Coordinates of C-alpha atoms and ligand atoms in Angstrom, one line a residue:
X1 CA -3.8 28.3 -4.4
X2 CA -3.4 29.4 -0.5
X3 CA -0.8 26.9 0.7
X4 CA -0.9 28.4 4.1
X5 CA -4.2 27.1 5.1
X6 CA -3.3 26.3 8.8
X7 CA -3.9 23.0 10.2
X8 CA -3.7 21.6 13.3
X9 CA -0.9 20.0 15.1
X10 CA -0.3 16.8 14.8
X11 CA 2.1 13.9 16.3
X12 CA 2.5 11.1 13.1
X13 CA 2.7 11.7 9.4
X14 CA 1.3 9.1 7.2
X15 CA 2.3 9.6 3.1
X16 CA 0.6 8.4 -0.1
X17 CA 4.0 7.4 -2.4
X18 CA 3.4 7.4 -6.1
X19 CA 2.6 11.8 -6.7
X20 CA 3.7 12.9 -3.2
X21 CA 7.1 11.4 -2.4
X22 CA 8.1 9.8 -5.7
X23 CA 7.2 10.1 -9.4
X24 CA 6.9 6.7 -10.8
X25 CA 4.1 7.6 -12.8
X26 CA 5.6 7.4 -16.5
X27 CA 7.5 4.2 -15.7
X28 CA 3.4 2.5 -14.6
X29 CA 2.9 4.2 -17.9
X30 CA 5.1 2.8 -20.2
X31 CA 4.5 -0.5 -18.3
X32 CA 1.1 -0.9 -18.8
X33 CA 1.4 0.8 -22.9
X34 CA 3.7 -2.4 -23.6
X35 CA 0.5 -4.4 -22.5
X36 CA -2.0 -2.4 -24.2
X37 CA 0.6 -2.9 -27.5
X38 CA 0.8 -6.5 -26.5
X39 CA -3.0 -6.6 -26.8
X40 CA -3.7 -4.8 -30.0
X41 CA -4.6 -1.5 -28.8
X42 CA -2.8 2.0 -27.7
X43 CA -2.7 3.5 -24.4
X44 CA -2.9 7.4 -23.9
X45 CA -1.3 9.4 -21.1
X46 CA -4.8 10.9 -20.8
X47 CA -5.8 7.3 -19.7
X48 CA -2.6 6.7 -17.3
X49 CA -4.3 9.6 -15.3
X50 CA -7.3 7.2 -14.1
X51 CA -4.6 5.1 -13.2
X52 CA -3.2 6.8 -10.2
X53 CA -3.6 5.6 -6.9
X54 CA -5.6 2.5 -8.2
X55 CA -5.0 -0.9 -7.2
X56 CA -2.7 -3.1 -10.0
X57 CA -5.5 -5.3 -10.8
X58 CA -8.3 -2.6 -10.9
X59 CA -5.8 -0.4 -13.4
X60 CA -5.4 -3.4 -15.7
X61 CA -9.5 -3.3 -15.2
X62 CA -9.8 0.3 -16.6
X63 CA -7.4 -0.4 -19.5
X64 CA -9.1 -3.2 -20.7
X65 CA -12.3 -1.1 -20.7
X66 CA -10.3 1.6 -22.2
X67 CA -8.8 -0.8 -24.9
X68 CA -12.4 -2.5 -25.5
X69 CA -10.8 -6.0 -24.6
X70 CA -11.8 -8.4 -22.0
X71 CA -9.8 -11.3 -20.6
X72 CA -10.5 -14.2 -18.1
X73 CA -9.2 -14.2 -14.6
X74 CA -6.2 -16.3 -15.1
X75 CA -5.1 -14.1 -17.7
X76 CA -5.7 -10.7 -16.0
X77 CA -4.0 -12.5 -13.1
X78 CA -0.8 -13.4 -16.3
X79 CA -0.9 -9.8 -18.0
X80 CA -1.0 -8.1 -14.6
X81 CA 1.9 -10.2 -13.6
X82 CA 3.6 -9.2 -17.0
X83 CA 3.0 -5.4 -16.6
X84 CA 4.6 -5.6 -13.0
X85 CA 7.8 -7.7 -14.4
X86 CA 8.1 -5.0 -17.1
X87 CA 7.9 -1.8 -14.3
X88 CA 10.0 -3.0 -12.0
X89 CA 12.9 -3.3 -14.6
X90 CA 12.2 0.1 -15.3
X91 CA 12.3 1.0 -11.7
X92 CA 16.2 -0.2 -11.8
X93 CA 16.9 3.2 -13.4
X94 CA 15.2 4.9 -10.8
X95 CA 17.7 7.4 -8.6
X96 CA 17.0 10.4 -6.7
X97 CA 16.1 12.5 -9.2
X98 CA 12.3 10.8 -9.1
X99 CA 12.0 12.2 -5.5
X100 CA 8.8 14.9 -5.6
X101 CA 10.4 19.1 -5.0
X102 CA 10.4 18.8 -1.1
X103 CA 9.9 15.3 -0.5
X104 CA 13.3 14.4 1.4
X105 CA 13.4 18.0 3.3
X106 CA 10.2 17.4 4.7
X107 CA 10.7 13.9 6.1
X108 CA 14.2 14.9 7.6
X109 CA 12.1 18.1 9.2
X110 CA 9.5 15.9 10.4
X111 CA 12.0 13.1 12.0
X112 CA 14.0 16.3 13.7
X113 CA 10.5 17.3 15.3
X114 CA 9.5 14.2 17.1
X115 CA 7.1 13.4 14.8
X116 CA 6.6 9.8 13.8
X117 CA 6.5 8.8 10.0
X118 CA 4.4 6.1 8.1
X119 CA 3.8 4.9 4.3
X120 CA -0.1 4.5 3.5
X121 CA 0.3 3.3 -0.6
X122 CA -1.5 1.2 -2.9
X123 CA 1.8 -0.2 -4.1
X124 CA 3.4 -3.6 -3.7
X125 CA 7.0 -2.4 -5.0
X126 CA 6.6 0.3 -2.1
X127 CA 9.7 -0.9 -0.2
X128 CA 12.0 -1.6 -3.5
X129 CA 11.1 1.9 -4.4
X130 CA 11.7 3.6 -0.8
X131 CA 15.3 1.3 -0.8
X132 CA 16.3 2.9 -4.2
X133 CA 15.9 6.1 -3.3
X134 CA 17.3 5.4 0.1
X135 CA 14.4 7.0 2.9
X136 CA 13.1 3.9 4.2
X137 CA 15.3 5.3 7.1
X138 CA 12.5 8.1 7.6
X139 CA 9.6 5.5 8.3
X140 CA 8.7 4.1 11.6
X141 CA 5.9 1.9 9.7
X142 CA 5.2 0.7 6.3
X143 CA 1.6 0.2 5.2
X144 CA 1.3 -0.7 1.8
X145 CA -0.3 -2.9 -0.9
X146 CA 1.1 -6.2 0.7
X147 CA -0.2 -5.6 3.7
X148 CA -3.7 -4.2 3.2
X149 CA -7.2 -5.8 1.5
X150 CA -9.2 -3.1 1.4
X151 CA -8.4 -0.6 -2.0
X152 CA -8.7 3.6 -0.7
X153 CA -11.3 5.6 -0.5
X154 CA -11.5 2.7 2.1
X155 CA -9.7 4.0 4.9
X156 CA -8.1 0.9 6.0
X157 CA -5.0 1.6 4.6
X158 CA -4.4 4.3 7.2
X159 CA -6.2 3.1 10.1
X160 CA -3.2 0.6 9.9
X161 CA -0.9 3.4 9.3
X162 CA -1.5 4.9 12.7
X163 CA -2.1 2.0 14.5
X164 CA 1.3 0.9 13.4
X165 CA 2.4 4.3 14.9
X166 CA 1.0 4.3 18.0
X167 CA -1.7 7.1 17.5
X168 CA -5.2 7.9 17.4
X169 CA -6.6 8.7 13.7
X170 CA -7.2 12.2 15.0
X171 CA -3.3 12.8 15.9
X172 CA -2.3 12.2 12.0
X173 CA -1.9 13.7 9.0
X174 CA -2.2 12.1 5.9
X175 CA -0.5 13.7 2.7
X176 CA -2.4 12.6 -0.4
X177 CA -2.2 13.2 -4.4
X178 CA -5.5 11.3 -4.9
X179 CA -9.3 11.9 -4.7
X180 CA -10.2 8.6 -3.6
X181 CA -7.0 8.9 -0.8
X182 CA -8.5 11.7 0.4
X183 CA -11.4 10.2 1.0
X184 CA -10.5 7.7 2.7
X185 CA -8.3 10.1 5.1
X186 CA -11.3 12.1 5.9
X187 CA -13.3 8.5 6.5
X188 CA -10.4 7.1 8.5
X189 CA -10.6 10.8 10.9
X190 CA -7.8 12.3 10.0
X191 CA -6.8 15.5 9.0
X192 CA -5.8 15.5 4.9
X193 CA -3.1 17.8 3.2
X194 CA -3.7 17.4 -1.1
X195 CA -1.1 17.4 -3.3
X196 CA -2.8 19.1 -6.0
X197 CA -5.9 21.3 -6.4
X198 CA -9.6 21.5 -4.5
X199 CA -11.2 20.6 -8.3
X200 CA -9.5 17.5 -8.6
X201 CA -9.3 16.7 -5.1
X202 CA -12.3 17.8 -3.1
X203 CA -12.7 17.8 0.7
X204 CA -9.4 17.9 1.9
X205 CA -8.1 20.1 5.3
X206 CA -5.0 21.9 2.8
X207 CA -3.8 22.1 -0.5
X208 CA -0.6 22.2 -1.7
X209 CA 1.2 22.1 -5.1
X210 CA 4.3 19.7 -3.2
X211 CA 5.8 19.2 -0.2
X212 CA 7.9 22.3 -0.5
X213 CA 5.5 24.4 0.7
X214 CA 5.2 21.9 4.2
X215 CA 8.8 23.2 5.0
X216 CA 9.3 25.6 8.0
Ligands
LIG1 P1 1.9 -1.6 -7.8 P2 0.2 5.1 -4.4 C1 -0.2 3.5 -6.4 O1 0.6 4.0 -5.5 C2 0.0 4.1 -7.8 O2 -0.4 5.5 -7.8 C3 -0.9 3.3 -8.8 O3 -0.7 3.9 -10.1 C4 -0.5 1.9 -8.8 O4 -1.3 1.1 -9.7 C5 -0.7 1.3 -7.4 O5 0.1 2.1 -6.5 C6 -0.3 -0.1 -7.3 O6 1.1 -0.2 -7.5 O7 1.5 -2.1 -9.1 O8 3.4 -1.1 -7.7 O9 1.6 -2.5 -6.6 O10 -0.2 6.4 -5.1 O11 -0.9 4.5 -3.6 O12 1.5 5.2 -3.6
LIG2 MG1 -0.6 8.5 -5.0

């Protein structure tokens, strides 16, 4: 992988959490397992990977298909509730050791440069998590599942993110482990750095196996 594709300069920095700042991966996995178990059926870490970067309710979606179940809405609204009870307990053992190689460098870098920071994630328990492992400080804006309607490859998500900020789509960078984040990046006008490789993630400005390889 060349991870020093140049790309142009830019004034804000708007990050994807879960697989760029923070592993919280296997703690959604063994969330939504104890559902599938509650439910009758197993759930593989092959399946948790069509899990990443989707919405709560579309992920309990996919494991339902996955599981060959179906529920009604009021109990996809219960179980979804029930999986999020179950990973935020797990999230009390979360500590610094979850942060992604890089990750805390690279914000303290970017906050020493000028350049302004923003969250752009799919998550709801984004600002428990960002408390926990104590960078909240980095971020001059947090855009996250609470506060946005429209699931990536929409690019609402970070159309808010530089509003919030002050800039112009153009002026941003967005820093991305997901295909359909990418997307929505590129739709939004941005330039997009992957975290992870063209195959999985095409149409992106630079890859990069973490945020490491961001550090000057
Ligand atoms: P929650 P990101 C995403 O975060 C996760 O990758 C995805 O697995 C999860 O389902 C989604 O957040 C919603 O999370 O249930 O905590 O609201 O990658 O967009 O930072
Ligand atoms: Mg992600």
């Amino acid at each position: 992988m060349n991870e020093k594709q140049p790309i142009p300069a830019f004034r804000g920095a708007i990050f994807d959490l879960d697989g760029v700042l923070v592993d919280t991966a296997r703690y959604h996995y063994l969330a939504w397992k104890r559902l599938a178990a509650e439910l009758g059926f197993d759930f593989s870490e092959a399946g948790n990977e069509r899990l990443k970067g989707v919405s709560r309710m579309r992920s309990l979606e996919i494991l339902l298909e996955l599981g060959g179940r179906s529920l009604s809405d009021t109990e996809k609204e219960a179980s979804a509730a029930r999986k999020n009870a179950w990973y935020v307990e797990y999230l009390n053992s979360l500590d610094t050791s979850a942060l992604l190689p890089g990750a805390a460098a690279y914000l303290g870098e970017l906050r020493a440069r000028g350049i302004r920071i923003a969250l752009g994630s799919a998550s709801r328990n984004a600002p428990l998590i960002l408390d926990r492992l104590g960078i909240r400080p980095y971020f001059d804006a947090l855009i996250d599942g609470n506060t946005v309607s429209r699931a990536k490859p929409d690019p609402e998500v970070f159309l808010k993110g530089a509003a919030a900020l002050g800039l112009a789509p153009a002026d941003c960078t967005v820093f991305e482990d997901s295909a359909a984040g990418i997307q929505a990046a590129k739709a939004g006008g941005m330039i997009a750095v992957a975290i992870g490789r063209p195959e999985h993630l095409p149409g992106a400005d630079r890859y990069i196996a973490s945020l490491e390889a961001m550090l000057l």
